[in-house]
Structure formats: structure tokens, C-alpha cells
Coordinates of C-alpha atoms in Angstrom, one line a residue:
M1 CA 79.7 109.9 110.0
T2 CA 83.0 106.9 110.0
P3 CA 86.1 107.3 107.8
S4 CA 84.1 104.1 105.4
I5 CA 80.9 105.8 104.5
Q6 CA 83.5 109.3 104.2
I7 CA 85.0 107.4 101.5
A8 CA 82.2 106.1 100.0
N9 CA 80.5 109.1 99.6
I10 CA 83.6 110.8 97.8
T11 CA 83.8 108.3 95.6
Q12 CA 80.3 108.0 94.8
D13 CA 80.1 112.0 93.6
W14 CA 83.2 111.6 92.0
V15 CA 81.5 108.5 89.7
E16 CA 78.8 110.5 88.8
S17 CA 80.7 113.6 87.8
L18 CA 83.1 111.4 85.5
R19 CA 80.0 109.4 84.3
R20 CA 78.2 113.1 83.9
W21 CA 80.6 114.5 81.7
H22 CA 81.8 111.3 79.9
L23 CA 85.4 111.7 81.4
E24 CA 86.2 108.2 81.1
L25 CA 87.0 108.6 77.7
F26 CA 90.1 110.3 78.5
F27 CA 91.3 106.6 79.1
I28 CA 91.4 106.0 75.0
P29 CA 94.6 109.4 74.7
T30 CA 96.1 108.2 77.7
T31 CA 96.3 104.7 76.5
V32 CA 98.2 105.6 73.5
V33 CA 100.4 108.1 74.8
T34 CA 101.4 105.8 77.3
L35 CA 102.1 102.8 75.4
A36 CA 103.6 105.0 72.9
T37 CA 106.0 105.9 75.4
L38 CA 106.4 102.4 77.0
V39 CA 107.7 101.5 73.5
A40 CA 110.4 104.1 73.3
N41 CA 112.0 103.7 77.4
P42 CA 112.4 100.2 77.1
V43 CA 114.3 100.8 73.9
L44 CA 116.3 103.5 75.0
L45 CA 116.9 101.5 78.4
A46 CA 118.2 98.5 76.5
C47 CA 120.7 101.0 74.7
I48 CA 122.4 101.8 77.9
F49 CA 122.4 98.8 79.9
L50 CA 123.5 96.8 76.4
S51 CA 126.7 99.6 76.2
R52 CA 129.1 98.7 78.9
A53 CA 130.6 101.9 78.6
L54 CA 126.9 103.9 78.4
R55 CA 126.6 101.8 81.8
Q56 CA 129.7 103.1 83.6
E57 CA 128.6 107.1 82.8
T58 CA 126.5 108.6 85.5
R59 CA 124.4 110.6 83.1
Y60 CA 123.2 107.7 81.1
L61 CA 122.6 106.0 84.8
L62 CA 120.3 108.9 85.9
L63 CA 118.5 108.9 82.4
A64 CA 117.8 105.7 82.7
N65 CA 116.7 105.6 86.6
T66 CA 114.1 109.0 85.0
L67 CA 113.1 106.4 83.1
T68 CA 111.9 103.2 84.8
A69 CA 110.7 105.7 87.3
D70 CA 108.5 107.1 84.6
M71 CA 107.5 103.4 83.1
L72 CA 106.2 102.2 86.8
F73 CA 103.8 105.4 87.9
L74 CA 102.6 104.9 83.9
I75 CA 101.4 101.1 84.4
L76 CA 99.9 102.4 87.5
N77 CA 98.8 105.3 86.2
L78 CA 96.9 103.3 83.5
A79 CA 96.4 100.2 85.0
T80 CA 93.5 103.0 87.5
V81 CA 92.4 104.7 84.6
I82 CA 91.1 102.1 83.1
C83 CA 89.3 100.6 86.5
N84 CA 88.5 103.9 87.5
A85 CA 87.0 103.9 83.0
V86 CA 85.0 100.8 83.2
G87 CA 83.5 101.1 87.5
A88 CA 85.5 98.2 88.7
Q89 CA 85.3 98.2 92.8
I90 CA 89.0 98.2 93.9
P91 CA 89.6 97.2 97.6
W92 CA 90.3 100.6 99.3
L93 CA 93.9 98.4 100.4
V94 CA 94.7 98.3 97.1
C95 CA 93.9 101.9 96.7
E96 CA 96.2 103.1 99.2
L97 CA 98.6 100.9 97.9
V98 CA 99.0 102.1 94.5
T99 CA 98.8 105.5 96.1
A100 CA 101.7 104.9 97.7
V101 CA 103.9 103.6 94.7
T102 CA 102.5 106.2 92.2
V103 CA 103.9 109.2 94.7
T104 CA 107.5 107.4 95.0
A105 CA 107.7 107.0 91.5
Y106 CA 106.3 110.5 90.2
C107 CA 108.5 112.0 92.9
C108 CA 111.9 109.5 92.3
A109 CA 111.2 111.0 88.8
I110 CA 111.9 114.7 90.3
L111 CA 114.7 114.1 91.8
T112 CA 116.1 112.1 89.4
V113 CA 115.7 115.5 86.9
T114 CA 117.3 117.7 89.7
L115 CA 120.5 115.2 89.9
M116 CA 120.1 115.1 86.1
V117 CA 121.1 119.2 86.3
A118 CA 123.3 118.6 88.9
D119 CA 125.2 116.2 87.2
T120 CA 125.8 118.1 84.1
Y121 CA 126.8 120.8 86.7
A122 CA 129.7 119.1 88.5
A123 CA 130.2 117.4 84.6
V124 CA 130.9 121.3 83.4
R125 CA 132.3 122.5 87.0
W126 CA 135.2 120.1 87.9
P127 CA 136.3 118.3 84.6
L128 CA 139.1 116.6 85.8
H129 CA 137.5 115.0 88.5
Y130 CA 134.0 114.2 88.3
H131 CA 134.8 110.6 87.1
D132 CA 136.7 110.7 90.8
I133 CA 133.9 112.6 92.3
L134 CA 130.7 110.2 90.8
P135 CA 131.9 106.4 90.5
P136 CA 129.6 104.0 89.0
A137 CA 128.9 102.3 92.5
R138 CA 129.0 106.1 93.9
T139 CA 126.1 106.5 91.8
H140 CA 124.5 102.8 92.5
R141 CA 124.1 103.8 96.1
I142 CA 122.9 107.3 95.6
L143 CA 120.2 105.9 93.0
V144 CA 119.3 103.4 95.8
G145 CA 118.8 106.2 98.0
V146 CA 117.2 108.3 95.8
W147 CA 114.0 105.5 95.7
V148 CA 114.4 104.8 99.6
V149 CA 113.8 109.0 100.1
A150 CA 110.8 108.6 97.3
A151 CA 109.5 105.8 99.5
V152 CA 110.2 106.8 103.2
Y153 CA 106.4 109.5 103.3
P154 CA 104.2 107.9 100.8
F155 CA 104.7 104.3 103.1
T156 CA 104.7 105.8 106.8
L157 CA 101.5 107.2 105.7
L158 CA 99.9 104.2 104.1
I159 CA 101.4 102.5 107.4
I160 CA 100.1 104.7 109.7
M161 CA 96.5 105.3 108.0
E162 CA 95.9 101.0 108.2
A163 CA 97.0 100.9 111.4
G164 CA 93.7 103.3 112.5
R165 CA 91.5 101.9 110.5
E166 CA 89.2 99.5 111.4
I167 CA 87.2 98.3 108.9
H168 CA 89.7 96.5 106.1
H169 CA 87.1 95.2 103.7
E170 CA 85.8 98.0 101.5
K171 CA 85.8 98.7 97.6
V172 CA 85.9 101.9 96.5
P173 CA 84.6 102.3 92.5
V174 CA 87.4 105.0 91.8
C175 CA 90.8 105.6 92.8
L176 CA 93.0 108.1 92.5
V177 CA 96.3 109.5 94.4
L178 CA 94.3 112.6 94.9
I179 CA 90.9 111.1 96.8
S180 CA 93.2 109.0 99.2
L181 CA 95.7 111.8 99.9
G182 CA 92.9 114.3 100.0
F183 CA 91.3 111.7 102.8
I184 CA 94.2 111.7 104.7
Q185 CA 94.4 115.6 104.7
L186 CA 91.4 115.3 106.3
K187 CA 93.5 115.0 110.0
N188 CA 97.2 115.7 108.5
T189 CA 95.9 119.4 106.7
V190 CA 99.3 120.9 106.8
G191 CA 101.6 118.2 106.8
I192 CA 100.5 116.9 102.7
H193 CA 101.5 120.2 101.6
T194 CA 104.4 120.6 103.4
Y195 CA 106.1 117.7 102.4
F196 CA 105.2 119.0 98.6
F197 CA 106.0 122.2 98.5
V198 CA 109.1 121.6 100.5
A199 CA 110.7 118.9 98.1
A200 CA 109.5 121.1 95.4
L201 CA 111.2 123.7 96.5
I202 CA 114.3 122.4 97.2
C203 CA 114.4 120.7 94.0
A204 CA 113.8 124.0 91.5
T205 CA 116.7 126.0 94.3
L206 CA 119.2 123.1 93.2
I207 CA 118.1 123.1 89.5
F208 CA 118.2 127.6 89.3
Y209 CA 121.9 127.2 91.3
C210 CA 123.0 124.9 88.8
Y211 CA 121.9 126.9 85.8
I212 CA 122.6 129.7 86.9
R213 CA 126.6 128.6 87.8
L214 CA 126.3 126.8 84.8
Y215 CA 125.7 130.2 82.5
M216 CA 129.0 131.8 84.5
V217 CA 131.4 129.5 84.4
T218 CA 130.5 128.9 80.1
K219 CA 129.9 132.4 79.2
T220 CA 132.9 133.4 78.4
H221 CA 133.8 130.1 76.2
G222 CA 131.4 131.5 73.2
I223 CA 129.0 129.1 73.1
W224 CA 126.2 131.3 74.7
Q225 CA 127.1 133.7 71.4
R226 CA 124.9 132.6 68.7
R227 CA 121.2 133.1 69.1
F228 CA 120.0 129.0 67.9
S229 CA 124.1 128.1 69.1
R230 CA 123.6 124.4 71.0
A231 CA 123.3 125.6 74.4
R232 CA 120.8 127.8 74.0
V233 CA 118.3 124.9 72.6
T234 CA 119.8 122.0 74.6
L235 CA 118.9 124.8 77.8
L236 CA 115.9 125.6 76.1
A237 CA 114.1 121.9 75.7
H238 CA 115.7 121.1 79.4
G239 CA 113.8 123.5 80.9
V240 CA 110.5 122.9 79.2
L241 CA 111.1 119.4 80.0
L242 CA 111.6 120.4 83.7
L243 CA 108.5 122.0 83.7
L244 CA 106.6 119.5 82.5
Y245 CA 107.7 117.3 85.0
F246 CA 107.2 119.7 87.8
A247 CA 103.8 121.5 86.9
P248 CA 101.4 119.0 87.2
G249 CA 102.6 118.3 90.8
F250 CA 102.3 122.0 91.2
V251 CA 98.7 121.2 90.0
F252 CA 97.9 118.6 92.1
T253 CA 98.8 120.9 95.4
L254 CA 95.9 123.1 93.9
E255 CA 93.7 120.3 93.5
L256 CA 94.2 118.8 97.9
F257 CA 93.7 122.5 98.1
F258 CA 89.9 122.0 96.5
F259 CA 89.6 118.8 97.9
H260 CA 87.8 119.5 100.3
R261 CA 86.6 123.5 99.7
K262 CA 82.8 123.7 99.4
D263 CA 82.5 126.2 97.5
I264 CA 84.4 124.6 94.3
S265 CA 81.8 122.5 92.2
Q266 CA 82.4 119.0 92.3
D267 CA 82.8 118.7 88.7
V268 CA 85.3 121.8 88.5
R269 CA 87.4 119.2 90.7
V270 CA 86.7 115.9 88.2
W271 CA 87.5 117.6 85.8
V272 CA 90.9 119.5 86.5
S273 CA 92.0 115.9 88.3
T274 CA 91.5 114.3 85.5
V275 CA 92.9 116.4 82.9
N276 CA 95.9 116.5 85.4
M277 CA 96.2 112.7 85.3
C278 CA 95.4 112.0 81.8
V279 CA 97.3 115.0 79.9
F280 CA 99.7 117.0 82.3
M281 CA 100.9 114.2 84.0
L282 CA 101.5 112.6 80.0
L283 CA 103.5 114.5 78.9
P284 CA 106.6 115.1 80.4
R285 CA 106.8 111.2 80.2
A286 CA 106.0 111.5 76.6
F287 CA 108.5 114.0 75.3
A288 CA 111.6 112.3 78.1
P289 CA 112.8 109.0 75.4
Y290 CA 113.3 111.3 72.8
L291 CA 114.6 114.9 73.8
Y292 CA 117.1 113.2 76.9
G293 CA 117.7 110.0 75.0
L294 CA 117.8 110.4 71.2
R295 CA 119.6 114.0 71.4
Y296 CA 122.3 112.1 73.5
R297 CA 124.7 110.8 69.9
E298 CA 126.5 107.7 72.2
I299 CA 122.7 106.2 72.4
S300 CA 121.4 106.8 68.6
D301 CA 124.6 105.3 67.9
T302 CA 124.0 102.2 70.0
L303 CA 120.1 102.0 68.5
M304 CA 121.9 102.6 64.7
Q305 CA 124.4 99.2 66.1
L306 CA 121.7 97.0 67.9
L307 CA 119.4 97.5 64.4
H308 CA 122.5 97.1 62.4
Q309 CA 123.0 93.5 63.9
H310 CA 119.6 93.0 64.3
R311 CA 119.3 93.3 60.4
R312 CA 122.7 91.0 60.1
L313 CA 121.1 88.6 62.3
S314 CA 118.1 88.3 60.3
H315 CA 119.7 88.6 57.1
I316 CA 122.1 85.2 57.8
T317 CA 119.1 83.3 59.8
V318 CA 117.4 83.8 56.3
S319 CA 120.1 83.0 54.0

């Protein structure tokens, strides 16, 4: 069976399961959550980049990079969900390109969130030398490196697949990251799982190490004594958000494992993929602007100043 026929059969079966269970209706909550997040994220980005003090701070630059990667992911995810819901015929090359960019945005967000934890540890561990260790110029280079690292593997796969493909004009009725990577997995069973597992293991190990060291460094300061201390609440909130960021990746790895299993029902695969794509992937990106953004007093103060200036200008204009 040729690759084109395999792709056509897989996508057609997927569409039939979507229609049978009316899962295309998931585009409604996906659209609502995405639009709400795309309203909040630009506001926080404006607060960061319009304030000279904030854009000189490493933690706010990392936050801005996370929000930017999340916005790119949400836009591509929403476009994919809508196209799949209306049954639009998408060129396979476009689908592969969207897959590569989506994986890049997701991995970039995970890497940046991991760096945010490491940045917090560095600020607490070496407060006197922190600004010398991570000046803004070095942070900019680190962020460029994060995007490059996140993009290398998915775009390498894209180039390899395109170089070995004979037909370049076929179209598919459904475009999913799972189908694109699942099809690549036919030829490289170990590579994709190894990439996601190693990347997740490195990030999780660094996060756990930083949190353990943070606790050991700060336990003598008395900030952990009260049950509802700010440190405990912050740690709990960040822990939940990190879990929400990492969980969809592990679910996606499970999806790849199920993709070619004959003993797994097609309906089960479609349900798991749809829920992960339309719910689990959106939860951390919906919470992030409010947890990471509004909990920072400097961002809240900057936002209030911008609103106050806007109201004053509006009042002057009306007068």
C-alpha cells in the first residue's frame, strides 16, 4: 500500500468516527477558550513590552515568551479544529507544516516554563549575582536558542518526509498532529517516542531539582510555617500549572502508542485525541495569563497605569 493510500484511509476513517460521535462540536468550547486567552495574552504582553522596567527583567521576558508560544499554538490549534469540523480539504504539505510549527510552539512553551522555574531558583540562590548571571541581552539569546532547539526535530522530520515523498499534491479531509507524526512513526517507531520522553525527562528532572533546592534554601526563613503562606500557595499554583502543561504531552505519547494498535478501537483513539486537543491542551494556556500574569504585582500595577492613562486620554478627547 502506497503512503498516499495509507494517509487517505487513515484520515477517512478518522472523519467517519468524528461524524458518528458528533465530535466536531468540540470546536465550540475550543473557540470560546481560545478567544478568551487570545484577549488576555496580548494585554499582558503589552504591559511587559511597554514598561522599560519589566522588559529588563528575565522572569518577565520568559513569561512573554511563554505567552507568545501559547498564542501561536492556540491560533494553529483553533484553525486546525475549525478546518476539521467543516471538513475542509487541506494539502498534506500544509498539514505537515502546521504540525511542525504546532509541535515547535508546544515544545517552546514547555522549555520556557522549565526555564522560569530555573530562573526563580537562580534569583533565590544567588540574589547578589543574579542580574550579572542573566542580563537581558543573555536572556534574549537564550530565548532564541529555545526556539531553535524546539524547532530542530519537527522541521527535520518534515524535511525528511518531504524528501522521500513521490506525490506532493494530495489533500486530506482532516489534519492532526497525531496523524502526521503517527504516519512518520511507521518508519521511525523509536525516534519520536525517544524525543518526547527524553525532552520531558530532562525538563521534569530540572524542575524537581530546582523546587527541592528552593525548599532547602528557604526552609530556614520561616516562609513555609503557615499553612496558607504565600510561598505554599505559589508553589501549589505553579505545580498545578506545570502539571497541566506536561500532562497533554504524556497523553499525546499515549495516543502515538495507540495509533497503530489493532486491538484499540478507532473510536477510542478519536475520543482521546479530540479531548486532549480541545480540552487538555487548552487548560494550561487558559490559566497561564491569570496565574503567571496577574499574580505579579508589577504587571498588575502596569496594567492599572495603562488603563488609567487610557481613561485620562479618553476624558481629554471627549472634553
